[in-house]
Short mmCIF file of C-alpha atoms in Angstrom, two decimals:
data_model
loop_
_atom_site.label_atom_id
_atom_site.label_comp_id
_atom_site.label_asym_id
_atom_site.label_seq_id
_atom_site.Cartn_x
_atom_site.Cartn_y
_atom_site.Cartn_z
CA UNK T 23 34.23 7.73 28.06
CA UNK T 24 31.69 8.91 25.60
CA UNK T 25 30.35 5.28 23.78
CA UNK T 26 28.17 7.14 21.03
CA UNK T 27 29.61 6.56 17.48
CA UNK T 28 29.99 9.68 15.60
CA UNK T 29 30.55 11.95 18.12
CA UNK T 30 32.18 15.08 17.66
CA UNK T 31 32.30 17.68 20.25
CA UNK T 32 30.49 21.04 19.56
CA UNK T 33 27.92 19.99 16.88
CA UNK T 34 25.38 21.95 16.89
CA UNK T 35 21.54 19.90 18.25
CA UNK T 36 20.44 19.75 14.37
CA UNK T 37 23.33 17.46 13.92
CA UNK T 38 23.68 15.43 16.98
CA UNK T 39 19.83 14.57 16.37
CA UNK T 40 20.62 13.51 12.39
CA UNK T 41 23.34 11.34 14.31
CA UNK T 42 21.39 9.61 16.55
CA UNK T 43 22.96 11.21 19.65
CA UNK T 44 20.80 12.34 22.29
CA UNK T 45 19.87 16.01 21.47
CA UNK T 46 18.18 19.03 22.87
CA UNK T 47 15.37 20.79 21.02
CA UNK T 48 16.62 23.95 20.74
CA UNK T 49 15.57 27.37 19.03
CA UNK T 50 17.17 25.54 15.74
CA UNK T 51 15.34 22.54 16.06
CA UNK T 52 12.48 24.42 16.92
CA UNK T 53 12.38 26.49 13.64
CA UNK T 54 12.59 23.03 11.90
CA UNK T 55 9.35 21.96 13.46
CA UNK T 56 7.19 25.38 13.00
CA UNK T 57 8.04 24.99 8.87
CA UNK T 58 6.64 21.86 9.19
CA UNK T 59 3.92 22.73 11.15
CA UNK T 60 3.00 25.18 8.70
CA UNK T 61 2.64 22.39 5.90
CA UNK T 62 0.77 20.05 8.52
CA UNK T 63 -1.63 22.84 8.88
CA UNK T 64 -2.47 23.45 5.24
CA UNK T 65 -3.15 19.62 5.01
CA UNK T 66 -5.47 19.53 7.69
CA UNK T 67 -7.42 22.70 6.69
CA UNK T 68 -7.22 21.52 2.98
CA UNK T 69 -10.82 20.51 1.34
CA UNK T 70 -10.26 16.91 1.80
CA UNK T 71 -12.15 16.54 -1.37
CA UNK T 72 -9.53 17.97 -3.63
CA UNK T 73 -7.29 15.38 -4.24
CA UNK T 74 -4.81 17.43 -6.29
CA UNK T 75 -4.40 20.40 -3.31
CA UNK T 76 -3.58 17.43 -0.72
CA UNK T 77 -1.17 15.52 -3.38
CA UNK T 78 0.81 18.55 -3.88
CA UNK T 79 1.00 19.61 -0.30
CA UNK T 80 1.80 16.21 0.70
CA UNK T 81 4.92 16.21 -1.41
CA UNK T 82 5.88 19.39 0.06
CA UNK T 83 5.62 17.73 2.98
CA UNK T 84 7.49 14.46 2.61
CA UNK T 85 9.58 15.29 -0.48
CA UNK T 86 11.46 12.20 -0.19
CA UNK T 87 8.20 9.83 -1.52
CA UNK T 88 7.52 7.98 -4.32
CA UNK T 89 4.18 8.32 -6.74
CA UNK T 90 1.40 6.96 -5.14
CA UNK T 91 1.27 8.29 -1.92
CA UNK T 92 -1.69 9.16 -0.35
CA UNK T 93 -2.77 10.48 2.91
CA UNK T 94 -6.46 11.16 4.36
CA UNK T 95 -6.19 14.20 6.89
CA UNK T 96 -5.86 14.95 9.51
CA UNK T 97 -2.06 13.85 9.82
CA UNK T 98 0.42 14.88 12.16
CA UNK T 99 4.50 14.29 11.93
CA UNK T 100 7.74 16.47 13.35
CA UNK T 101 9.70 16.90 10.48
CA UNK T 102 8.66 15.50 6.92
CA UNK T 103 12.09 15.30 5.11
CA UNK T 104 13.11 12.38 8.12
CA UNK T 105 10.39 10.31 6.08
CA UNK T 106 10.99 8.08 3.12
CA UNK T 107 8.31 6.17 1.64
CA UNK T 108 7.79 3.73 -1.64
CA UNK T 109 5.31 4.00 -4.11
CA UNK T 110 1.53 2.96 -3.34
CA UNK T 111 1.16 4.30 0.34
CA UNK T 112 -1.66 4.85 1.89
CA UNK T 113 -2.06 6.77 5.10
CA UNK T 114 -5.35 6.46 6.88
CA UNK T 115 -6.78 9.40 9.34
CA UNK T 116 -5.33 10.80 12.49
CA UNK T 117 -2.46 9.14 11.75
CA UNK T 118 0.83 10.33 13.65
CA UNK T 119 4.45 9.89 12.05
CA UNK T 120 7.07 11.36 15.19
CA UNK T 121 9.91 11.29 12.33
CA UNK T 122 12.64 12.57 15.02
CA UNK T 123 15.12 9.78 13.34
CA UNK T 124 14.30 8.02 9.48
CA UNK T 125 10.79 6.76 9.11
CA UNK T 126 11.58 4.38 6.17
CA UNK T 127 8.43 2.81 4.19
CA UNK T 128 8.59 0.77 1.11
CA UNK T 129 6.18 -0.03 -1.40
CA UNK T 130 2.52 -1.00 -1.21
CA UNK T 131 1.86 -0.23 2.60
CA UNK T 132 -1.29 0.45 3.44
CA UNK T 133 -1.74 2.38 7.16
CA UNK T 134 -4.68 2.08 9.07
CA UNK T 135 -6.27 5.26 11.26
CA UNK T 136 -4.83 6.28 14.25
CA UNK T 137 -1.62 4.46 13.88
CA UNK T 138 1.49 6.11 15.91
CA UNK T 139 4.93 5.14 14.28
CA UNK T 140 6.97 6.77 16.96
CA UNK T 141 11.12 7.05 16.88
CA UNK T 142 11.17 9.96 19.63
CA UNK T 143 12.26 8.81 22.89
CA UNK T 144 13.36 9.75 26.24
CA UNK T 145 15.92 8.31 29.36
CA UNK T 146 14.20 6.29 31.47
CA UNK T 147 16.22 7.16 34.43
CA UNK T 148 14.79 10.94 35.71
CA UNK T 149 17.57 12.99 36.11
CA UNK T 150 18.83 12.06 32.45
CA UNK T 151 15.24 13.02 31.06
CA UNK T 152 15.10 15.94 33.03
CA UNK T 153 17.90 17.30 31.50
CA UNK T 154 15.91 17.87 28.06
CA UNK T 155 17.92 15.58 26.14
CA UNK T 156 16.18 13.22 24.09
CA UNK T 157 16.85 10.85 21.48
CA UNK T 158 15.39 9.74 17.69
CA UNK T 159 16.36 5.48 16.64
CA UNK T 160 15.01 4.97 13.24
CA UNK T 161 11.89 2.75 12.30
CA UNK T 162 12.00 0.63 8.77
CA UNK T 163 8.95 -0.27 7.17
CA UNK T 164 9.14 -2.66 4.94
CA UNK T 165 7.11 -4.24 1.14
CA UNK T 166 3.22 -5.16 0.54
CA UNK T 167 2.85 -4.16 4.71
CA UNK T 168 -0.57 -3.64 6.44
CA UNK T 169 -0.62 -2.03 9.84
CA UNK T 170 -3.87 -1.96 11.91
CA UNK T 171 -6.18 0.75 13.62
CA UNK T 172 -4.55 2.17 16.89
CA UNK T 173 -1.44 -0.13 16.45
CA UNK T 174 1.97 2.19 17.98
CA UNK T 175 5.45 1.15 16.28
CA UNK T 176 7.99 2.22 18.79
CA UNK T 177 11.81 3.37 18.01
CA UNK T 178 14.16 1.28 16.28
CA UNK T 179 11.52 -1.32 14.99
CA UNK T 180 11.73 -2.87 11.80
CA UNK T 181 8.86 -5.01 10.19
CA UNK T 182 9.79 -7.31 7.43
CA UNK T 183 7.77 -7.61 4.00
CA UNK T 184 4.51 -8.61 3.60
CA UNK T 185 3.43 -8.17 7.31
CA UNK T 186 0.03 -7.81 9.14
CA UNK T 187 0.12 -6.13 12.60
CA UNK T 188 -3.08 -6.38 14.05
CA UNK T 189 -4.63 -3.33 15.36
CA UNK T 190 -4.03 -1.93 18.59
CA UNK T 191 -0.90 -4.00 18.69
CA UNK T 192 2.04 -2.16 20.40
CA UNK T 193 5.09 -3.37 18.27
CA UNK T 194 8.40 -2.77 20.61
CA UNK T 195 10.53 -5.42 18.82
CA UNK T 196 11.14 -6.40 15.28
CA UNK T 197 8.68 -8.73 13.05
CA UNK T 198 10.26 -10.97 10.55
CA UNK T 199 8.74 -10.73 6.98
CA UNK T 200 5.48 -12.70 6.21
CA UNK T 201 4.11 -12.86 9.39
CA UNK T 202 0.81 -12.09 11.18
CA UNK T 203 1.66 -10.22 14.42
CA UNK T 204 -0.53 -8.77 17.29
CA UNK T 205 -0.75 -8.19 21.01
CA UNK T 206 0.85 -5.69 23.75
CA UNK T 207 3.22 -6.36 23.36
CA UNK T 208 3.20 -7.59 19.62
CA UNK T 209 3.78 -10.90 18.83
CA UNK T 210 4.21 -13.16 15.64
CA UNK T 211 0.78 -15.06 15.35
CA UNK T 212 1.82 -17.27 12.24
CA UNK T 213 3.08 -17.27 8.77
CA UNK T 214 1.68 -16.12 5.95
CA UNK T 215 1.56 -18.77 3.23
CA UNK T 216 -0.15 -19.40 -0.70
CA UNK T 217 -2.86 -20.85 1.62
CA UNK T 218 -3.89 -17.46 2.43
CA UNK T 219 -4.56 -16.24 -1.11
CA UNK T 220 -7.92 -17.26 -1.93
CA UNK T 221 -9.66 -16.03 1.72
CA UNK T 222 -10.36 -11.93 2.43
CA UNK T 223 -11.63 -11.99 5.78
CA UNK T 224 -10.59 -15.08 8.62
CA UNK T 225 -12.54 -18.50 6.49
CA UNK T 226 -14.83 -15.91 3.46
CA UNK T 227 -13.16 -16.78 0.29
CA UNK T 228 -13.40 -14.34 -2.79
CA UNK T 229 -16.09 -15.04 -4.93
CA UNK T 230 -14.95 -15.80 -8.63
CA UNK T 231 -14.74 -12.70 -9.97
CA UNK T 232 -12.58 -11.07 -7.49
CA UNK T 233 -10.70 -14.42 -7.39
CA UNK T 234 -10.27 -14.68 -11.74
CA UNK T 235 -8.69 -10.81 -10.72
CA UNK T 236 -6.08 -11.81 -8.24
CA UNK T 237 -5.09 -14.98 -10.21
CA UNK T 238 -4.57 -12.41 -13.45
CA UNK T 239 -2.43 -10.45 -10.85
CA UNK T 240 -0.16 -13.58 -10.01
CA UNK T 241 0.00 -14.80 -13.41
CA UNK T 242 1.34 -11.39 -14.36
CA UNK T 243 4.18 -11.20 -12.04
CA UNK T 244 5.23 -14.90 -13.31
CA UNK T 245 5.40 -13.60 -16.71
CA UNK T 246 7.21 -10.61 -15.40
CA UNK T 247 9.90 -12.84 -13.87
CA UNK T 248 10.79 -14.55 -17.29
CA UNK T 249 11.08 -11.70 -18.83
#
């Protein structure tokens, strides 16, 4: 008895990926890929000094992203239109997106190099991965998070708002919001709290000018919430 929700028999490989049934990269998934290649190429081979020529072939790219997004080459994903991001992204080097199933992002994340957000996968058991089927779970990013150099988010992860995974964390389970997570595998650290605010590295506090800024920053949003 077939245990996969949405099943219908006869769709085509396109489809049974988009479903989240296990799939089989096929001449019509292939042609998929080799578009985006194509874009992934001119991104990579773009003078990475001309901001414009990268912003516009970024949004060709990942049409489905808000203003702000930003991404230093060289950058790698499968797809493109599997990724959704919120404004203010940043994208670091080398970084790889395997967008198989929906990469979701939200606002204000910042990406580290050589970060891996992965939501390929394959059967474990040998005979089932040797039959070519494989499998996409979608990963959800979520608000103000920072992910750290060399960190890999595996399928079907979701990391709350205002995060911190440490680098070269391996992050195989979900991370509530406002946490500070690290390890192999990743692991909530602590909370986040207002304690936080005032230091930008471990115990350096901002000096008072960078301090005067993010207190004008949080006096803002207060305003903004009476409004």
């Amino acid at each position: 008895m077939l245990l996969n929700r949405g099943y219908t028999p006869g769709m085509d490989n396109i489809t049974r990926r988009d479903a989240g049934l296990p799939y089989i990269s096929d001449d019509a998934v292939f042609t998929q890929q080799i578009q985006t290649r194509k874009i992934v190429q001119e991104l990579n081979t773009a003078d990475s000094s001309d901001f414009e020529l990268l912003g516009s072939i970024i949004k060709r790219l990942i049409p489905d992203s808000a203003e702000g997004i930003f991404i230093n080459p060289p950058f790698h994903c499968d797809y493109g239109f599997h990724i959704k991001t919120g404004k203010n992204l940043f994208i670091n080097y080398n970084c790889i997106i395997l967008d198989v199933a929906q990469v979701t992002i939200g606002d204000n994340v910042q990406i580290a190099p050589n970060v891996a957000i992965y939501t390929a996968g394959h059967p474990v058991h040998p005979v089932s991965r040797n039959s070519k089927y494989e499998y996409g779970i979608p990963v959800t990013i979520g608000n103000n998070v920072w992910i750290g150099g060399n960190a890999v988010i595996c399928p079907g992860v979701t990391i709350g708002d205002n995060a911190v995974i440490g680098a070269g964390s391996v992050v195989t389970k979900d991370i509530p919001a406002n946490s500070i997570a690290a390890g192999n595998a990743c692991k909530v650290i602590r909370t986040i709290t207002d304690a936080d605010k005032k230091y930008y590295y471990k115990n350096r506090e901002f000096d008072e000018e960078s301090w005067n800024v993010i207190q004008s920053m949080t006096d803002g949003k207060k305003n903004e919430s009476l409004l």
